[in-house]
Coordinates of C-alpha atoms and ligand atoms in Angstrom, one line a residue:
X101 CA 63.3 -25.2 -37.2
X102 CA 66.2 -22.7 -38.5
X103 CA 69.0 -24.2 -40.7
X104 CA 72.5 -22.7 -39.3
X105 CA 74.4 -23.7 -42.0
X106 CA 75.1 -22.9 -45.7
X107 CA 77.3 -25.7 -46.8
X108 CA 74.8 -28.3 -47.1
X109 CA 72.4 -29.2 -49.5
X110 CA 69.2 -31.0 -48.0
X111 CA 67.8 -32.9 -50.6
X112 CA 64.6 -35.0 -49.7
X113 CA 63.7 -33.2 -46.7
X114 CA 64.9 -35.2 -43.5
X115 CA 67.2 -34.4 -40.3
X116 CA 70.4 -36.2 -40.8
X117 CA 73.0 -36.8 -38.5
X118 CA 74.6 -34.0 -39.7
X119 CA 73.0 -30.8 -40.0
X120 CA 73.6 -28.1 -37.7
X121 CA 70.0 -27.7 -36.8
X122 CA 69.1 -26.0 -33.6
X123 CA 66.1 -26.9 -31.6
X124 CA 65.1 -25.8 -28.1
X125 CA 63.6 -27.3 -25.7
X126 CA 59.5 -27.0 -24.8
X127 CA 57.6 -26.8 -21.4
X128 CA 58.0 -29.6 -19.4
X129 CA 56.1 -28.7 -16.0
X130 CA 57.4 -31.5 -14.0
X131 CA 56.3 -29.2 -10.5
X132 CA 59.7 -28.3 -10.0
X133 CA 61.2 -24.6 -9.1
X134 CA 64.0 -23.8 -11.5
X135 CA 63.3 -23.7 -14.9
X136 CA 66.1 -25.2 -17.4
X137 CA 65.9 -23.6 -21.3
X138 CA 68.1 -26.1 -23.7
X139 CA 69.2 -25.8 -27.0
X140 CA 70.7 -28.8 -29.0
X141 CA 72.8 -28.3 -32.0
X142 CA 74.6 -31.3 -34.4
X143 CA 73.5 -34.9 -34.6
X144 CA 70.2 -36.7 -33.6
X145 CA 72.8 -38.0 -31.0
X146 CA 72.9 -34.7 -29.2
X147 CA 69.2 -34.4 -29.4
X148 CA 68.9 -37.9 -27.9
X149 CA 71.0 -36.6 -25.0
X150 CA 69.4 -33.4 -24.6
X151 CA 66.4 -35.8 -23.6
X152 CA 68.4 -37.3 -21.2
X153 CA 69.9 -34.5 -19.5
X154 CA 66.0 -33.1 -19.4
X155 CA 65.1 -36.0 -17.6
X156 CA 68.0 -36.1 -15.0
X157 CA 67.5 -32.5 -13.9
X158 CA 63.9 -33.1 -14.1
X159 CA 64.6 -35.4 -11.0
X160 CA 66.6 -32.9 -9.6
X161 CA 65.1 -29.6 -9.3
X162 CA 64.1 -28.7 -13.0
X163 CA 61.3 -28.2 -15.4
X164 CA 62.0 -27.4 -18.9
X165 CA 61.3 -24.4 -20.8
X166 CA 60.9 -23.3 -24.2
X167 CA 60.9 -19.5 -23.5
X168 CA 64.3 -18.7 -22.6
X169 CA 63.4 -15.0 -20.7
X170 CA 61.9 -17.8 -17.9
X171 CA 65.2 -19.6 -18.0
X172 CA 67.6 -19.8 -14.9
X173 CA 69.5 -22.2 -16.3
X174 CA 70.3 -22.5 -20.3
X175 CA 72.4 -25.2 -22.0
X176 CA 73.9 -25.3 -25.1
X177 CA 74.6 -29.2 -26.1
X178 CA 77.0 -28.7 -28.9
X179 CA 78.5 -29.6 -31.5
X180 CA 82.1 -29.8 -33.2
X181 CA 81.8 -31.4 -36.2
X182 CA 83.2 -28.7 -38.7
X183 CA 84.3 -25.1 -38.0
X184 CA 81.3 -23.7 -38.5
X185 CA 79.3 -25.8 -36.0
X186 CA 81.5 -24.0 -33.1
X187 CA 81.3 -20.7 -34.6
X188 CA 77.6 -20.8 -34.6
X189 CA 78.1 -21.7 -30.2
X190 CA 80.6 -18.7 -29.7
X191 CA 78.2 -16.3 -31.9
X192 CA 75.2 -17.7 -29.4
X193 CA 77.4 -17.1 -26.5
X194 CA 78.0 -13.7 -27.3
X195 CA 74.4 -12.7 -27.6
X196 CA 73.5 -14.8 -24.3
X197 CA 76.1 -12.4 -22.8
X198 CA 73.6 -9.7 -23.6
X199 CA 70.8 -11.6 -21.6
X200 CA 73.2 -12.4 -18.5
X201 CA 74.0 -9.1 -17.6
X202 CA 70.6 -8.0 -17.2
X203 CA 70.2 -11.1 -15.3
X204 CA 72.9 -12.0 -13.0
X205 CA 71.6 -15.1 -11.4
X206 CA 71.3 -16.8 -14.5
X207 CA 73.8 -19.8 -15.1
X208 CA 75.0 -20.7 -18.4
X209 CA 76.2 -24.3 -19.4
X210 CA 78.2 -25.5 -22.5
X211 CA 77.1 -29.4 -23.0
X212 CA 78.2 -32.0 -25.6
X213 CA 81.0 -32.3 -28.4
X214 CA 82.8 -28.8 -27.9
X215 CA 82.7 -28.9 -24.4
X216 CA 84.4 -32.0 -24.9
X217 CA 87.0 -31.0 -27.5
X218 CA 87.5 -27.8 -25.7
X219 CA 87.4 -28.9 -22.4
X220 CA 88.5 -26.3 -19.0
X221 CA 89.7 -23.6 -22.0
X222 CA 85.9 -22.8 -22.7
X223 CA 85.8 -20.9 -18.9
X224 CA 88.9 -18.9 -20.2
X225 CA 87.5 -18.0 -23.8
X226 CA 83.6 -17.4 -23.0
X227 CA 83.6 -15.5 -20.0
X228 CA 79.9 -15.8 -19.7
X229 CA 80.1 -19.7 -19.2
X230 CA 79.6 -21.0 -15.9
X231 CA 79.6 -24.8 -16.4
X232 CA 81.6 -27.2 -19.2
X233 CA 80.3 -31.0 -19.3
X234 CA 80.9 -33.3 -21.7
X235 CA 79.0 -35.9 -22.9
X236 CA 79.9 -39.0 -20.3
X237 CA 79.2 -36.2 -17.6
X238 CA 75.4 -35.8 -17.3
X239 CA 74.7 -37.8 -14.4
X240 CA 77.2 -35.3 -12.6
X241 CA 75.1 -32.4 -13.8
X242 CA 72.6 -31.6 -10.4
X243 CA 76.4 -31.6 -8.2
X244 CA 78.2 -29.4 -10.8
X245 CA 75.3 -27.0 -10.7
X246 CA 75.4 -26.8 -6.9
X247 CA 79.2 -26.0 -7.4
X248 CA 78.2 -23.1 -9.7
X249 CA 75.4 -22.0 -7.2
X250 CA 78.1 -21.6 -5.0
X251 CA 79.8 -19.2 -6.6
X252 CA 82.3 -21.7 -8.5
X253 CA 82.6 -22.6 -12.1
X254 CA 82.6 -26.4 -12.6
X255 CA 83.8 -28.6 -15.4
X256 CA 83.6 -32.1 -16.3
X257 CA 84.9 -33.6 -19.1
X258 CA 85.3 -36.7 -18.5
X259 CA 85.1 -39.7 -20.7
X260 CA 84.0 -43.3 -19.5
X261 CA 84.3 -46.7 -21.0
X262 CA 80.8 -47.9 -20.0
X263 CA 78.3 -44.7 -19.4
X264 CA 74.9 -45.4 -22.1
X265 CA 72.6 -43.9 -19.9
X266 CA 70.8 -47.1 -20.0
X267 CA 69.1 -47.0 -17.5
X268 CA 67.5 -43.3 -17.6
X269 CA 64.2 -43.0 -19.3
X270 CA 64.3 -39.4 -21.7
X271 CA 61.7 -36.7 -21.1
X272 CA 60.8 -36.5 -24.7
X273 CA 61.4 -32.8 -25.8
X274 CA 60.0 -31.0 -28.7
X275 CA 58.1 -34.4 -29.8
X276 CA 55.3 -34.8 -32.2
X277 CA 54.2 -38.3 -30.1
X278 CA 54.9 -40.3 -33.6
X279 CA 58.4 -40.4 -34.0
X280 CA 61.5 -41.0 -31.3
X281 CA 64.9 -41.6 -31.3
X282 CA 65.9 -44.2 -29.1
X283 CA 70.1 -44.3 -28.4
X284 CA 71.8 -48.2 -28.9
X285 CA 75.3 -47.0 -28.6
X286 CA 77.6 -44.2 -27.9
X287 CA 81.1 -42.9 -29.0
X288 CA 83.0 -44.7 -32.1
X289 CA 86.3 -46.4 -32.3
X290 CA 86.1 -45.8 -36.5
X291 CA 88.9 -43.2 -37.0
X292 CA 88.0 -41.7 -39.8
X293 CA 90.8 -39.5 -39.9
X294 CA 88.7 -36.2 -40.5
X295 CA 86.2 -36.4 -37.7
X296 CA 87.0 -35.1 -34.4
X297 CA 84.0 -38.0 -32.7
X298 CA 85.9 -40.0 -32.0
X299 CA 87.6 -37.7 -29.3
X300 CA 84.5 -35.7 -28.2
X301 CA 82.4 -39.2 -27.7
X302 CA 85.1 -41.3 -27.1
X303 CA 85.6 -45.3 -27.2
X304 CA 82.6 -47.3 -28.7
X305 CA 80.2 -48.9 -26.2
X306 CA 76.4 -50.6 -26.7
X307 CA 73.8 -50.2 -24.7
X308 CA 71.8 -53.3 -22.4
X309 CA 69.4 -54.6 -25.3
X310 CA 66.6 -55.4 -23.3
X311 CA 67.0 -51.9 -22.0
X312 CA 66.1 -51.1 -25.7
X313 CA 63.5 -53.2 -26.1
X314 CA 61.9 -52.3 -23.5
X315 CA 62.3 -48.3 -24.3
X316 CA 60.8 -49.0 -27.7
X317 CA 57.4 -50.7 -26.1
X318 CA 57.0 -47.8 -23.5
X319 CA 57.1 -45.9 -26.2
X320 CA 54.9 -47.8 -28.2
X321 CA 52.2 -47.9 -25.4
X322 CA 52.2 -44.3 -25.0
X323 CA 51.1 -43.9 -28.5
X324 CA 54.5 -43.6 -30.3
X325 CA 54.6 -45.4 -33.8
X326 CA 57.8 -45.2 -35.2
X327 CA 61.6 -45.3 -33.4
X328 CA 64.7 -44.4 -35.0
X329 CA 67.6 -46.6 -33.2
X330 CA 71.0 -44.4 -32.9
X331 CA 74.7 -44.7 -33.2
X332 CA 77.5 -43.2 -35.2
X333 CA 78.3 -46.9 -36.6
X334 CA 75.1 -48.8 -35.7
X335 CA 76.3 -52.1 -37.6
X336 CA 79.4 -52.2 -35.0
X337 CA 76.7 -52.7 -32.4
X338 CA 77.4 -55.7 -30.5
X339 CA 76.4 -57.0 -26.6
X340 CA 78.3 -59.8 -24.3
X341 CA 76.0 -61.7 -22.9
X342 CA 75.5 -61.0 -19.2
X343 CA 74.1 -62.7 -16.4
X344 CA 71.0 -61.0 -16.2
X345 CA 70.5 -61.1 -20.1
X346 CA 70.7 -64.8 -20.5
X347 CA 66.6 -65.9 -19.8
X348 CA 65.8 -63.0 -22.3
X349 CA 68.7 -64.4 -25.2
X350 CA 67.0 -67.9 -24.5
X351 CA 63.8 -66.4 -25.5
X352 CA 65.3 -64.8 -28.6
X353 CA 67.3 -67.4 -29.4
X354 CA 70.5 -65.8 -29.5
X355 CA 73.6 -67.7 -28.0
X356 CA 76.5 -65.5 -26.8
X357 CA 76.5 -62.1 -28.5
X358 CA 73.7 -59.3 -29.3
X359 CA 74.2 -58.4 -33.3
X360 CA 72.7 -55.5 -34.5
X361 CA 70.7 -57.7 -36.8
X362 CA 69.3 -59.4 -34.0
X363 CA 68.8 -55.9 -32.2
X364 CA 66.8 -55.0 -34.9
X365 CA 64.9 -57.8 -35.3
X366 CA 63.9 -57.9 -31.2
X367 CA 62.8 -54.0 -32.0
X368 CA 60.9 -55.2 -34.6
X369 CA 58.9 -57.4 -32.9
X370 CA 57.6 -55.0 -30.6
X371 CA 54.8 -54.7 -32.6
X372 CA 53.6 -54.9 -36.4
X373 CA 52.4 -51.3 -36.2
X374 CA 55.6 -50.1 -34.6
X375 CA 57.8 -48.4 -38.0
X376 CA 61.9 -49.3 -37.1
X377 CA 64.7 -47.2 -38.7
X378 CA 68.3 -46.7 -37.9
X379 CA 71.2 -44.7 -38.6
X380 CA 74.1 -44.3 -38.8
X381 CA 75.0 -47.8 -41.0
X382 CA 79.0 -47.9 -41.8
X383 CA 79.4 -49.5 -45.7
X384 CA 82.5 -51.0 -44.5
X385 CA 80.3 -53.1 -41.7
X386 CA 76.5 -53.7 -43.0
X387 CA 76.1 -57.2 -43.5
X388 CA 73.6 -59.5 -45.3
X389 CA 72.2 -60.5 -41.9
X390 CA 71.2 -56.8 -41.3
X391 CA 70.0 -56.6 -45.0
X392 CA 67.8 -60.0 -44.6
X393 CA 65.9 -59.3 -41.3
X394 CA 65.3 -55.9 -43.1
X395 CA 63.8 -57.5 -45.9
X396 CA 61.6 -60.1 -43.3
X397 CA 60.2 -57.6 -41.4
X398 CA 57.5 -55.3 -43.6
X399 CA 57.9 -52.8 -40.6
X400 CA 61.7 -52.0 -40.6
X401 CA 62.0 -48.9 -43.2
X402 CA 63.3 -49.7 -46.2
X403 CA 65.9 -46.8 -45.9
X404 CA 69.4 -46.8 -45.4
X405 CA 71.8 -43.9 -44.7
X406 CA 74.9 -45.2 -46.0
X407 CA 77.6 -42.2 -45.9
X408 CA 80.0 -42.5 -49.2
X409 CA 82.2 -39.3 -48.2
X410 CA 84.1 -40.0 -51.4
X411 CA 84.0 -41.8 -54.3
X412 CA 87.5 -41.7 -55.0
X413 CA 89.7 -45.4 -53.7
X414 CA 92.6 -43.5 -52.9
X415 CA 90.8 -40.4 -51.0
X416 CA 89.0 -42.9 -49.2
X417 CA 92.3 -44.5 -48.2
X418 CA 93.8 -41.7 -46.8
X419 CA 89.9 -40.9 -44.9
X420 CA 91.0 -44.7 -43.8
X421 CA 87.3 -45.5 -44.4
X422 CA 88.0 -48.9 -45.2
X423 CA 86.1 -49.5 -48.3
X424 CA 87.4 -48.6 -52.1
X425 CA 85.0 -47.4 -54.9
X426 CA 84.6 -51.0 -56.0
X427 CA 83.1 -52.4 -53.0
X428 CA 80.9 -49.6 -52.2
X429 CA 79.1 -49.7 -55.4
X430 CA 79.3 -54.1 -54.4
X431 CA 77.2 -52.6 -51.3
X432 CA 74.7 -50.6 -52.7
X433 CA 74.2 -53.8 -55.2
X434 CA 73.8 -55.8 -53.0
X435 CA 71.5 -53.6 -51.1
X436 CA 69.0 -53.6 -54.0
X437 CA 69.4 -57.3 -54.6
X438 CA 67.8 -58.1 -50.9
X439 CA 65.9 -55.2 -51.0
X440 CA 65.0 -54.1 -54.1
X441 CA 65.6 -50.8 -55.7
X442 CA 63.1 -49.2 -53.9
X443 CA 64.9 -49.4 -50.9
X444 CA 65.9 -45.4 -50.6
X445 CA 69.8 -44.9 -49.7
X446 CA 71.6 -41.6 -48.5
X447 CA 74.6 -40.5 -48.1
X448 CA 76.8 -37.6 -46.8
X449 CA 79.7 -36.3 -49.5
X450 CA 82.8 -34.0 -48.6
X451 CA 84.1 -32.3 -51.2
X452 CA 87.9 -31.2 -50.9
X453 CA 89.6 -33.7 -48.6
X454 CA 93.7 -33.2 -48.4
X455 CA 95.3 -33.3 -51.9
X456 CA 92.1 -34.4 -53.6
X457 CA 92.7 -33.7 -57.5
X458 CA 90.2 -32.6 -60.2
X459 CA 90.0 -36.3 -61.4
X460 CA 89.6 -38.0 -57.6
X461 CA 86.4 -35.6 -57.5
X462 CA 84.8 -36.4 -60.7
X463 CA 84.8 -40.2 -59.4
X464 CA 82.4 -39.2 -55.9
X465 CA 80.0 -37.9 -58.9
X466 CA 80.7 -40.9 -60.8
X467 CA 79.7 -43.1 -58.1
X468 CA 76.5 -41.1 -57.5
X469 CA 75.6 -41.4 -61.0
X470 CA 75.9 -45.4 -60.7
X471 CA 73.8 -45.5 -57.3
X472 CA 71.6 -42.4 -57.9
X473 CA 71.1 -41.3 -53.9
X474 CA 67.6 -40.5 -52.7
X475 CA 69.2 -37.6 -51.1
X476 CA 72.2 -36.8 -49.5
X477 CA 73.9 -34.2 -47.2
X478 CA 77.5 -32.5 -48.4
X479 CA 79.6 -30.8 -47.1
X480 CA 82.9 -28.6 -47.8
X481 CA 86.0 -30.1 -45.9
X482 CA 87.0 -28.4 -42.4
X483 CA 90.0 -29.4 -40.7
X484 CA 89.2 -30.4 -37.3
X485 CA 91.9 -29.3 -34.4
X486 CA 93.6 -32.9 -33.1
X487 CA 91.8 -35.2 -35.6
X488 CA 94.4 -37.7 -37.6
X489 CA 93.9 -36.1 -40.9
X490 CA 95.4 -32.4 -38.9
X491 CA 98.3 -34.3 -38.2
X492 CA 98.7 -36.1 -40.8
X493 CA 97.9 -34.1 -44.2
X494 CA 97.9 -30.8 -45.2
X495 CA 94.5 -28.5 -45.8
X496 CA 95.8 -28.0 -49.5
X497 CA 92.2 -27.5 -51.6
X498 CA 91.4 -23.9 -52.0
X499 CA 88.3 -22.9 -50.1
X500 CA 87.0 -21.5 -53.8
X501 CA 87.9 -25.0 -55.2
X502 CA 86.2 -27.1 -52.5
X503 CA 82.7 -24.8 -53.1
X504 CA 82.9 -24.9 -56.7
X505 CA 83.4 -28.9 -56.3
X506 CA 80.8 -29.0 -53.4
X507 CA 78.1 -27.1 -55.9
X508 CA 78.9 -29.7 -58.5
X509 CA 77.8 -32.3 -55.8
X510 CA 74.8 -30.5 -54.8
X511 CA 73.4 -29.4 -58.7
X512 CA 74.2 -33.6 -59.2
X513 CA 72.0 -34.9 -56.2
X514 CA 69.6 -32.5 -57.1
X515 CA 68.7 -34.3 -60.2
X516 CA 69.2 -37.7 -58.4
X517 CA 66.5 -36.8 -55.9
X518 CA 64.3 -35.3 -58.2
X519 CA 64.5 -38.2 -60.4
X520 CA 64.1 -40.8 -57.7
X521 CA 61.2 -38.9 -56.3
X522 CA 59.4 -39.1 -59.9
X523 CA 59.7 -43.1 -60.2
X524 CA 57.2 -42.4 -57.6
X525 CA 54.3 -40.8 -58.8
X526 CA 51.6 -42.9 -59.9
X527 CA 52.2 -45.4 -56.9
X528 CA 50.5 -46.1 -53.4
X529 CA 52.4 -45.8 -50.7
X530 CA 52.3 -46.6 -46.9
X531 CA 52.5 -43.1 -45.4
X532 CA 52.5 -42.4 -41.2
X533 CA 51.3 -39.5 -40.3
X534 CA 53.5 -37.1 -38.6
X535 CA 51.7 -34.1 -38.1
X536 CA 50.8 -31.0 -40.1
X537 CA 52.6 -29.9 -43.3
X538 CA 55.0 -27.4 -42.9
X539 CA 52.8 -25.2 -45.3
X540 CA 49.6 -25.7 -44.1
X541 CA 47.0 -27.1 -41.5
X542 CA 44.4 -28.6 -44.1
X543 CA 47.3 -31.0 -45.2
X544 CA 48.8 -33.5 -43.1
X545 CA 52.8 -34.7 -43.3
X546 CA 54.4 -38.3 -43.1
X547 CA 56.9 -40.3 -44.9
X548 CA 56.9 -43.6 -46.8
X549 CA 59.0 -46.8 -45.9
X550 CA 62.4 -45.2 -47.8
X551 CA 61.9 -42.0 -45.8
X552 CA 60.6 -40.0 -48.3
X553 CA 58.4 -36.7 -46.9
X554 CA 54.7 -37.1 -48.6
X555 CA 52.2 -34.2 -48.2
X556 CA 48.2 -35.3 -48.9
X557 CA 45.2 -33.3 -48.1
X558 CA 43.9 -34.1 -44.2
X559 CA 40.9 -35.1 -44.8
X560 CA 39.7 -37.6 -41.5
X561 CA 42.9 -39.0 -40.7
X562 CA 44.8 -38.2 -37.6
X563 CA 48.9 -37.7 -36.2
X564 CA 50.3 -41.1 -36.0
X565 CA 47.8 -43.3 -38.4
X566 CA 48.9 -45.3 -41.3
X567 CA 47.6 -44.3 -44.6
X568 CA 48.0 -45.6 -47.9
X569 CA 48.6 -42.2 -50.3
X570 CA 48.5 -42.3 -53.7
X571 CA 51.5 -40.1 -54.9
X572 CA 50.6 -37.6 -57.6
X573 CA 53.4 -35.3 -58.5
X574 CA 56.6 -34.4 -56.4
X575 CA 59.6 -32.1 -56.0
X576 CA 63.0 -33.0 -55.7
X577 CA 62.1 -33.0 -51.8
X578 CA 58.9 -33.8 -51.5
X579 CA 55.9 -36.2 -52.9
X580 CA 52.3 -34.5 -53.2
X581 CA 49.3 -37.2 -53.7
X582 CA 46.0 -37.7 -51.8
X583 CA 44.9 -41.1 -49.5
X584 CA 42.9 -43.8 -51.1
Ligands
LIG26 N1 79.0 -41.7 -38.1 C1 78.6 -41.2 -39.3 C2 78.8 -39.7 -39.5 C3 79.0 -38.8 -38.4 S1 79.4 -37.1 -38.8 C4 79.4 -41.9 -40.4 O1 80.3 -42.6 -40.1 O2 79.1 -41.7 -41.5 C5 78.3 -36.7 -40.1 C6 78.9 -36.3 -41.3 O3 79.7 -35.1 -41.2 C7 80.0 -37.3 -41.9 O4 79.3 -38.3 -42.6 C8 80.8 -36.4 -42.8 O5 80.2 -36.4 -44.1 C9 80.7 -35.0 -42.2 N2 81.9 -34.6 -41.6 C10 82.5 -35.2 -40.6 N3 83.7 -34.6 -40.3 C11 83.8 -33.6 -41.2 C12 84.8 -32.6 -41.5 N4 85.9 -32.5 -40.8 N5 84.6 -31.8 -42.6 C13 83.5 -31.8 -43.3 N6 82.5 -32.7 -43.1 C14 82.7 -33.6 -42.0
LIG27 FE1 83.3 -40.1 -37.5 FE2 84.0 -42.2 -39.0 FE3 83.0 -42.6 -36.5 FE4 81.4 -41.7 -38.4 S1 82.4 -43.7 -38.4 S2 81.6 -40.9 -36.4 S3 82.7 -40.4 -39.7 S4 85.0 -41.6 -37.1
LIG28 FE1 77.1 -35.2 -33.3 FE2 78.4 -33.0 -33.8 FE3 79.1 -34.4 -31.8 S1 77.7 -34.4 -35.3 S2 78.6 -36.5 -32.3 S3 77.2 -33.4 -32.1 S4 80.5 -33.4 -33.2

């Protein structure tokens, strides 16, 4: 997988919601004609919906592909997170041009976050583009393409109040069989005033629970042993009762309204062997309930993203984050009081936010000096066109300034991980096998409870089997042992 960014330090080796990663889609030979090639860049959100477009054109006329000469159709599901995540698109788009000309019945979508935020404009700016949809807009997909094979361009950008796809069961793209993502809510309603998601995914809505349930035991019966449950604020995640829910909330034993805690703890009882993690958790919204049903269950991870941003009371005021320095640092206590300070915690850190002094930064490394993160992701500010903090504030911190400060994050979490990853040596832990190591095929790949990448020789073991690994040295990214 190729990293498209340079202003982020990956420390401890996972995907976060954040990274502008890219990954294509692989063959999928569903016995249809036209052959679809997508690419998904931004959030494991985008990647979940990537699956679920897959699957809605697989119904209607559409394999997948993961050579993109064989394509005659290719998304990009995109992102607009910072600056650079768009600049990456229009750079792609420009070389795709290249590819079009020498094949003129090829169509050429732009899916996701920036066809959202940039809506009708795109069909003006990228010539090359045939189709726009945001991320409410799948279902209309196979009718905008027969617009487009018609000779038209179409566009949809609509946002709805109730679309979670629920209902639409993903073609799982470039899986290893081990490991899913399975979608509990879309949009956020948070306002954070520098992130533009709120207006690419619009107004927060959650997803049928027994719809997730019962995604997480198909999954589990065809072989799959861990899910990752998703949602820009999964702690806001909350269900009405409906009619048709009530005989299954007798069973559970829930009266009106579907918690995320009692989400989780329906997941986790899908079965022992069946590993549970979530992100995205909000610190302003993760409650004890969520914490204790973590700590009941040995099969929900004991992992929690928790994204500081700042550490700095009045930065975070003006991010209208909700929480002060104080309380976070209550949170993560509290975290390690139900959980115990093995419980790994991440976070994502912006350096240079509007009018953020010398003395406001040293207090985000502060704070990551009390809570010492397993590893985190960081990233320079970027305005974003239309968000609260463009209207608001001014874009005052010199790009030079916001490196220099965002280096001074990085060099700090790199000893954070490496030390965190060193209380670990000399101790046995429960490891699932994901596959291969990146490096080589005589050693397998899987991470512990707190989402920490362990690498062991292969020995008899196979993808997707528990094994206990003794841990026997480590990097600030990895742990190297052997299984006992
Ligand atoms: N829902 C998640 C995060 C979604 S975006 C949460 O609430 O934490 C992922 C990360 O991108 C954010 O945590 C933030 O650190 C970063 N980010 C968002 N907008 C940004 C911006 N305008 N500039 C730089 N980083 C940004
Ligand atoms: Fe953006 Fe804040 Fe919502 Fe996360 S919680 S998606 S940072 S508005
Ligand atoms: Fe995700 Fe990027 Fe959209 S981070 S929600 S794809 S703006």
């Amino acid at each position: 997988m190729q990293q498209l960014i340079s202003d982020i330090g990956i420390l401890g080796g996972a995907e976060s919601e954040s990274c502008e990663t890219v990954k294509v889609s692989e063959d999928k030979h569903l016995g249809n004609s036209r052959k679809l090639y997508i690419e998904s860049y931004g959030c494991q959100m985008n990647f979940s919906d990537s699956e679920i477009v897959a699957s809605i054109l697989g119904e209607n006329g559409f394999d997948t592909t993961s050579d993109i000469q064989q394509a005659d159709l290719i998304f990009l599901n995109t992102c607009s997170i910072r600056e650079k995540a768009e600049t990456t698109v229009r750079n792609r788009l420009v070389h795709l041009n290249g590819l079009k000309r020498g094949r003129p019945g090829l169509l050429i979508g732009v899916l996701g976050c920036m066809a959202e935020r940039v809506k009708a404009k795109l069909l003006d700016e990228e010539q090359i583009v045939d189709l726009v949809a945001g991320p409410d807009s799948y279902r209309d997909l196979p009718k905008m393409i027969e617009r487009v094979d018609d000779g038209q361009k179409a566009v949809n950008t609509f946002l709805s109040r109730e679309e979670t796809y629920a209902d639409i069961s993903p073609v799982r793209l470039n899986s290893n069989g081990v490991t899913a993502f399975v979608s509990i809510m879309r949009g956020c309603d948070n306002m954070c005033t520098f992130c533009v998601v709120p207006f690419t995914r619009g107004r927060e809505r959650s997803r049928d629970p027994e719809s997730i349930v019962a995604e997480a035991r198909d999954l589990f019966m065809r072989g799959f042993r861990e899910v990752t449950l998703l949602g820009q604020n999964v702690d806001s995640y909350k269900w009405s009762a409906q009619e048709n829910n009530k005989a299954w909330l007798e069973k559970q034993g829930i009266t009106e309204v579907v918690t995320f805690a009692h989400l989780l703890e329906a997941v986790a009882q899908v079965s022992p062997e069946l590993r549970i993690r979530f992100s995205t958790s909000h610190p302003k919204d993760i409650t004890d309930e969520v914490l204790h049903v973590m700590a009941r269950y040995e099969n929900i991870c004991k992992y929690i993203h928790l994204p500081l941003q700042s550490g700095n009371t009045r930065i975070l005021e003006l991010m209208n984050r909700g929480y002060s320095h104080e309380w976070y640092h209550n949170k993560v206590l509290r975290i390690k009081e139900i959980l115990g300070d093995d419980c790994g915690i991440s976070s994502d850190m912006i350096t240079g936010f509007c009018s953020e002094t010398e003395a406001e930064h040293q207090d985000t490394l502060l704070m990551m000096d009390k809570v010492k993160f397993d590893f985190a992701y960081m990233f320079c500010y970027s305005e974003r066109p239309g968000t609260l903090a463009e209207k608001r504030f001014k874009d005052d911190i010199a790009e030079d300034v916001k490196k220099r400060r965002l280096e001074e994050v990085i060099e700090r979490q790199r000893l954070h991980s490496l030390e965190r990853n060193q209380r670990d040596v000399g101790k046995i832990h429960r490891v699932l096998i994901e596959g291969f190591s990146k490096r080589s095929d005589n050693h397998y790949q899987g991470r512990t409870s707190a989402n920490k990448v362990v690498v062991f020789p292969k020995s008899n073991f196979n993808k997707g089997q528990y094994v206990n690994v003794l841990v026997e040295e480590c990097t600030g990214g990895t742990l190297i042992g052997r299984a006992v």
